[in-house]
Tab-separated table of C-alpha atoms in Angstrom:
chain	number	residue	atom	x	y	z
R	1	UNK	CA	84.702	-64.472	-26.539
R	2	UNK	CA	84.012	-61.063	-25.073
R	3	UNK	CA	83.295	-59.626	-27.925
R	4	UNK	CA	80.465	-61.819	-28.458
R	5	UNK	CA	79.411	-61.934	-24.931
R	6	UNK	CA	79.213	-57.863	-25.301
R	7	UNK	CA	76.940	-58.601	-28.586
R	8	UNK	CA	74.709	-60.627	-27.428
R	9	UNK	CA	74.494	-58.444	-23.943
R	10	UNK	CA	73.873	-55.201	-26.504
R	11	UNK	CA	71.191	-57.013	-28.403
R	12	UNK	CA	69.304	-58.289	-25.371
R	13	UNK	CA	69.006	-55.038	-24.636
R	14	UNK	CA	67.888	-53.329	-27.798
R	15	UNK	CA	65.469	-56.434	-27.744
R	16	UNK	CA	64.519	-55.309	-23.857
R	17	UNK	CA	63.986	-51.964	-25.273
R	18	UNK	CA	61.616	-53.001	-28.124
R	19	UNK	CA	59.432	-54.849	-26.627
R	20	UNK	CA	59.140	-52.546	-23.757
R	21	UNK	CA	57.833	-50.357	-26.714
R	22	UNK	CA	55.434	-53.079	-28.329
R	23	UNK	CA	54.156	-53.234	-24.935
R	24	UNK	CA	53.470	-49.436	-24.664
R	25	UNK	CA	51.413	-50.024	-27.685
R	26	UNK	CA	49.285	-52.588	-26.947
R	27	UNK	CA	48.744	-50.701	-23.667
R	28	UNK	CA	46.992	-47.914	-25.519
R	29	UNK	CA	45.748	-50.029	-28.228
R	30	UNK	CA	43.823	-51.403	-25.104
R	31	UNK	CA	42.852	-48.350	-23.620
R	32	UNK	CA	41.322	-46.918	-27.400
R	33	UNK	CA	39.679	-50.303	-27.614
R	34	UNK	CA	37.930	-50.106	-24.110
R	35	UNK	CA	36.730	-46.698	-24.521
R	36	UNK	CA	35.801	-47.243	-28.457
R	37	UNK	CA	33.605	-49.924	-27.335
R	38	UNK	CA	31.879	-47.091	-24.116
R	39	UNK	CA	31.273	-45.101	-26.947
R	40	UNK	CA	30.234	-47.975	-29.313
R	41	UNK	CA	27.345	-48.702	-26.400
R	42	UNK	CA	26.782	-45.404	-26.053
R	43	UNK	CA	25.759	-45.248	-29.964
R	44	UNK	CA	23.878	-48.216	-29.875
R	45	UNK	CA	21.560	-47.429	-27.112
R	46	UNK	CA	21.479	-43.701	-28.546
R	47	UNK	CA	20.433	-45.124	-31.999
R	48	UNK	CA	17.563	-47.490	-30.106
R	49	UNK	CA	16.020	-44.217	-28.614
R	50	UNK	CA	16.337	-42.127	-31.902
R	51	UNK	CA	14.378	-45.169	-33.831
R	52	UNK	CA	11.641	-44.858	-32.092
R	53	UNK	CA	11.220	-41.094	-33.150
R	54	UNK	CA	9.037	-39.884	-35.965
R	55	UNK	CA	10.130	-36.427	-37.712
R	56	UNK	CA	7.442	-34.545	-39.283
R	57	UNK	CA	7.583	-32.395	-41.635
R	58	UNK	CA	5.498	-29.140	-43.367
R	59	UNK	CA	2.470	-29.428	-40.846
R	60	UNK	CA	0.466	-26.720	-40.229
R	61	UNK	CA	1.120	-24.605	-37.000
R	62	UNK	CA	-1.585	-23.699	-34.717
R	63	UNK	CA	-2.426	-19.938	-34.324
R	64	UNK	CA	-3.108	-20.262	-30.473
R	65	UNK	CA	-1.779	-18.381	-27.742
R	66	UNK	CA	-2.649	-21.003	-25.177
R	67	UNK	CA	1.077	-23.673	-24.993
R	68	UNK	CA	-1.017	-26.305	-23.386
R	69	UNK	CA	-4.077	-25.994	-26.257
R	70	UNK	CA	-1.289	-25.719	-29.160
R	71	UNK	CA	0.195	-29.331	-27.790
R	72	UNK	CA	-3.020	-30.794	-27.997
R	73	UNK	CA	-3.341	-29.567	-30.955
R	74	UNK	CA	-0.422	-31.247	-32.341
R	75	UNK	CA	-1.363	-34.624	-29.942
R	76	UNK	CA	-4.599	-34.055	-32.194
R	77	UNK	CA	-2.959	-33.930	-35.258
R	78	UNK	CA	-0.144	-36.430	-35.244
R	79	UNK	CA	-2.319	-38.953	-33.516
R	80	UNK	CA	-5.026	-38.890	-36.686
R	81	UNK	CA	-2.010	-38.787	-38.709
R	82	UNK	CA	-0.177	-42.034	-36.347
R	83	UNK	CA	-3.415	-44.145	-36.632
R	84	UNK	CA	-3.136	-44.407	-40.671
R	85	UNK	CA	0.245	-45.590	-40.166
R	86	UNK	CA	-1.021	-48.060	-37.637
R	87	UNK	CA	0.384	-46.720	-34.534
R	88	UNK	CA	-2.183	-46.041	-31.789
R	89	UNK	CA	-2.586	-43.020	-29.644
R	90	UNK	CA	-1.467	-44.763	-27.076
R	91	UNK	CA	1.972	-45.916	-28.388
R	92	UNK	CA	2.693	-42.080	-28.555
R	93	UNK	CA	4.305	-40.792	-25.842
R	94	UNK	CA	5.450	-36.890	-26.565
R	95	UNK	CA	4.689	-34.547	-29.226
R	96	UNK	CA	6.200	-31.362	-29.477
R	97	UNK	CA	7.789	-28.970	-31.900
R	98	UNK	CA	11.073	-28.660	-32.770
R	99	UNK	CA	12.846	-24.826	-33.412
R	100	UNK	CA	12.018	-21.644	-32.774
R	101	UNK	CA	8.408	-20.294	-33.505
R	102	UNK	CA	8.494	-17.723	-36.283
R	103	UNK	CA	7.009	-17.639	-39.750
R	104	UNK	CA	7.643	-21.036	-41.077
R	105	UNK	CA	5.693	-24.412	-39.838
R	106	UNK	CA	8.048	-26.000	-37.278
R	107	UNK	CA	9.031	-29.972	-37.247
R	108	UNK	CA	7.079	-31.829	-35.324
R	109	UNK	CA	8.799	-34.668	-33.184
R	110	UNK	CA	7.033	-37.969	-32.169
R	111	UNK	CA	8.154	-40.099	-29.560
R	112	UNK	CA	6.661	-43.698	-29.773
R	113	UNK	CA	7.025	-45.963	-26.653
R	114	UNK	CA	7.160	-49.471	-27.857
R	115	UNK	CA	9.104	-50.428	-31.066
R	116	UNK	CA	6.310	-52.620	-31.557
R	117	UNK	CA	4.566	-49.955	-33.259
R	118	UNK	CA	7.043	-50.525	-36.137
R	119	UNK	CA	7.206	-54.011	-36.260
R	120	UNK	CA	3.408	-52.972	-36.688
R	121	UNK	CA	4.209	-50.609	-39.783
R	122	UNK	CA	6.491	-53.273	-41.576
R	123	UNK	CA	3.699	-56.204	-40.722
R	124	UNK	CA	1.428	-53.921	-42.785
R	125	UNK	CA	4.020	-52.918	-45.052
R	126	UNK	CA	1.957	-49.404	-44.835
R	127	UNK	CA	3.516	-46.335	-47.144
R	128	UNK	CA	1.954	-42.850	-45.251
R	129	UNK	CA	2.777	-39.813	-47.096
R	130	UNK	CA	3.112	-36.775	-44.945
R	131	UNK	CA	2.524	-33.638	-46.712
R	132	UNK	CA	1.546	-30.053	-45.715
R	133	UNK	CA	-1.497	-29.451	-44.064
């Protein structure tokens, strides 16, 4: 009878001892779940600013000294460019190059305020080929 009494004592321990373990794991399960879905957010709302960028490519560069004539320059340029593709120039927020001036034509990066601009673009189901200027 003791013998049995000391089994079952030793197994409701190892048992004790388990599940204190399965509960460390779910406790970090938990933890990687809660901060997988912060980052998860953090992605999402990342990937809703990003769509509303335009990267352009192979456009020609402005040979002017003066910053504030060179960005309206490229305002100029992109929002000619915007207008085949159906956005207006007022749907475009910020133009500005991308990189370090040197020999090569920079990027150019458009920021677009509503996304209504491409709901535009896919209403119209309008191609617009960028190529160098």
């Amino acid at each position: 009878m003791k013998d049995k009494f000391d089994k079952v004592a030793n197994e409701n321990k190892v048992l004790k001892s388990e599940l204190g373990d399965i509960n460390e794991q779910v406790a970090v399960l938990n933890d990687k779940f809660n901060n997988n879905t912060g980052e998860i957010m953090t992605e999402m709302k990342d990937r809703e600013h990003r769509a509303r960028n335009i990267i352009i490519y192979n456009r020609y560069e402005s040979a002017l000294t003066d910053l504030e004539k060179r960005i309206s320059h490229d305002t100029g340029e992109v929002g000619s460019m915007m207008e085949l593709a159906g956005i207006r120039a007022e749907q475009i927020d910020k133009v500005v190059r991308m990189g370090k001036k040197g020999t090569r034509a920079r990027r150019v990066k458009v920021f677009t305020s509503p996304r209504a601009c491409w709901e535009n673009l896919e209403e119209q189901k309008c191609n617009v080929l960028i190529t160098k200027g």
